């Protein structure tokens, strides 16, 4: 099996490599051909434009010899011998005409081929007195009336294009000619410069390049010269003084538009070029444009390389996709396992908290009754110690529950705009008595700013700061205030405690980290600041600390400013009535819970507050009582959520309401402070209390609920 898999892998690898190489060759060839066709079309148009420019340049001077041939002064000069003054006058005339036409040279030649006057008469190498009878343009004009010829001047040594026109006497006999020389080398400067890779060239009828944008191409032979052509060149001295070197090239491919891909066999010239040729009308010349194809070849190589890159990318993408699938399956399995573990953890925490808080709730209920049954001072101190121990246990469980809820993502955030001063006053009222009992001064500065945050969670942060300050400050004062920092508000808690060394300032925000300088009887669990930091991250509020050992500490949280216009109008404060002073007196209250001890403790507490409690028992006893006395509807039902045996408190309440025919007010009392459950209670208009229940909180909520009930129906 391993050998078979190995052979299969080799075959797949070979197929992939073969496919990649085939694709590279195909794409490279297609790109090369496309580039050649595109460039061929482009340079064919460019060549036509250059040829047209050359024709226009020649045509500018073509009529000048014809006009001068009609000049009477020139005709008369050819019909008789001239004196020196007459020759001088002719020279000056030709010089003026030449200056106006901007040609190179004008020469008056008699029928023997002798130049009798010229525009360059003042130059050391003047045409005057020279014999040009061997030149084709002279012979053509004398024989046919006009002539043209390109060559190197035998007198000046400068190349040019010669146009000639015969001059006739009155009888029509040819008596001489006028010749104009046009220098075309200026065109070479208008073509691609010598540094460019493209070559523009013009060749004559013999295939000799006489104009070129590159000097290395000038006076090169496109084809071998015949003996007759060689004799003609020698007789006319057309390119005298120049070595006509052959240009060896080989055609490799002919394109549909006439372009040819050629290879030049010359070390000084580009090897592979795209050649376009076009006849120049009226001259017998050919204009050539040669383009270096190295850029096209590079493009094809890049295309082939890109194809290889795409193949490699595709192969890598497939490998990545397969690896991603495998990784995704592993991650999905891990995620599902983590979710199951998180669900199990949440269920475990909820169950553990419920089981722990049930007896703790009953103990706090019983403890709240002890002061009425203990008469001596020692007994009251014992009761206070029990209450303090239960409160500490309550704080520890609440902290652990908060940590568990944040880790499991069950803690919901409700951000809104609210006045900061009300929050600070609530914190002050909650801690002022505790601070006073520790011999500390708690001062809270008023703040008129509006902030945007979750009010309950922000209050928890500030409360933890203040609680921490009270715990670790032995003497002095604690100051709570705020200051504006740009578009933020920084809430600060200053204390005069022992301070925190810099080495410990990061450590104290970790779970179960605490200092040793606190009060011996209340040094905390080491979770308060850890909860603060997690709440800060949850809300997006920076948490900070400034501290100097021996001088105290400043804990702060920074909150964004809110919009004061978003605040609801303040409700008018009502005046309490006599009925509101004792709202629980005579009220009928049912307490339904599956824990007998909690039922007994709550019954005793409610009866002490003046309530009538017909039922403080589990769901079976409550349902039996409702069936027996359906008309005995209570004012208020205190209802646990989980009643044992899978029975859900709100569902059980629906059965009771069906028996009563009414739906009395409800306060849910549960050990699971779940946000969804709290929302459900709010939607139904029910109260909500988390276990362990503090008797003052229970009494306040019951009073508030019953007061609303009284306002609504007068009961």
CSV table of N, CA and C in Angstrom, one decimal, residues 229 537 599 651:
chain,number,residue,atom,x,y,z
A,229,UNK,N,25.8,47.2,-60.9
A,229,UNK,CA,25.5,48.2,-59.9
A,229,UNK,C,26.8,48.7,-59.4
A,537,UNK,N,-12.6,45.9,30.2
A,537,UNK,CA,-12.4,45.4,28.9
A,537,UNK,C,-13.8,45.1,28.2
A,599,UNK,N,-37.9,28.2,53.3
A,599,UNK,CA,-39.3,28.5,53.5
A,599,UNK,C,-39.6,28.9,54.9
A,651,UNK,N,-43.7,28.6,34.9
A,651,UNK,CA,-44.7,27.7,34.4
A,651,UNK,C,-45.7,27.3,35.5
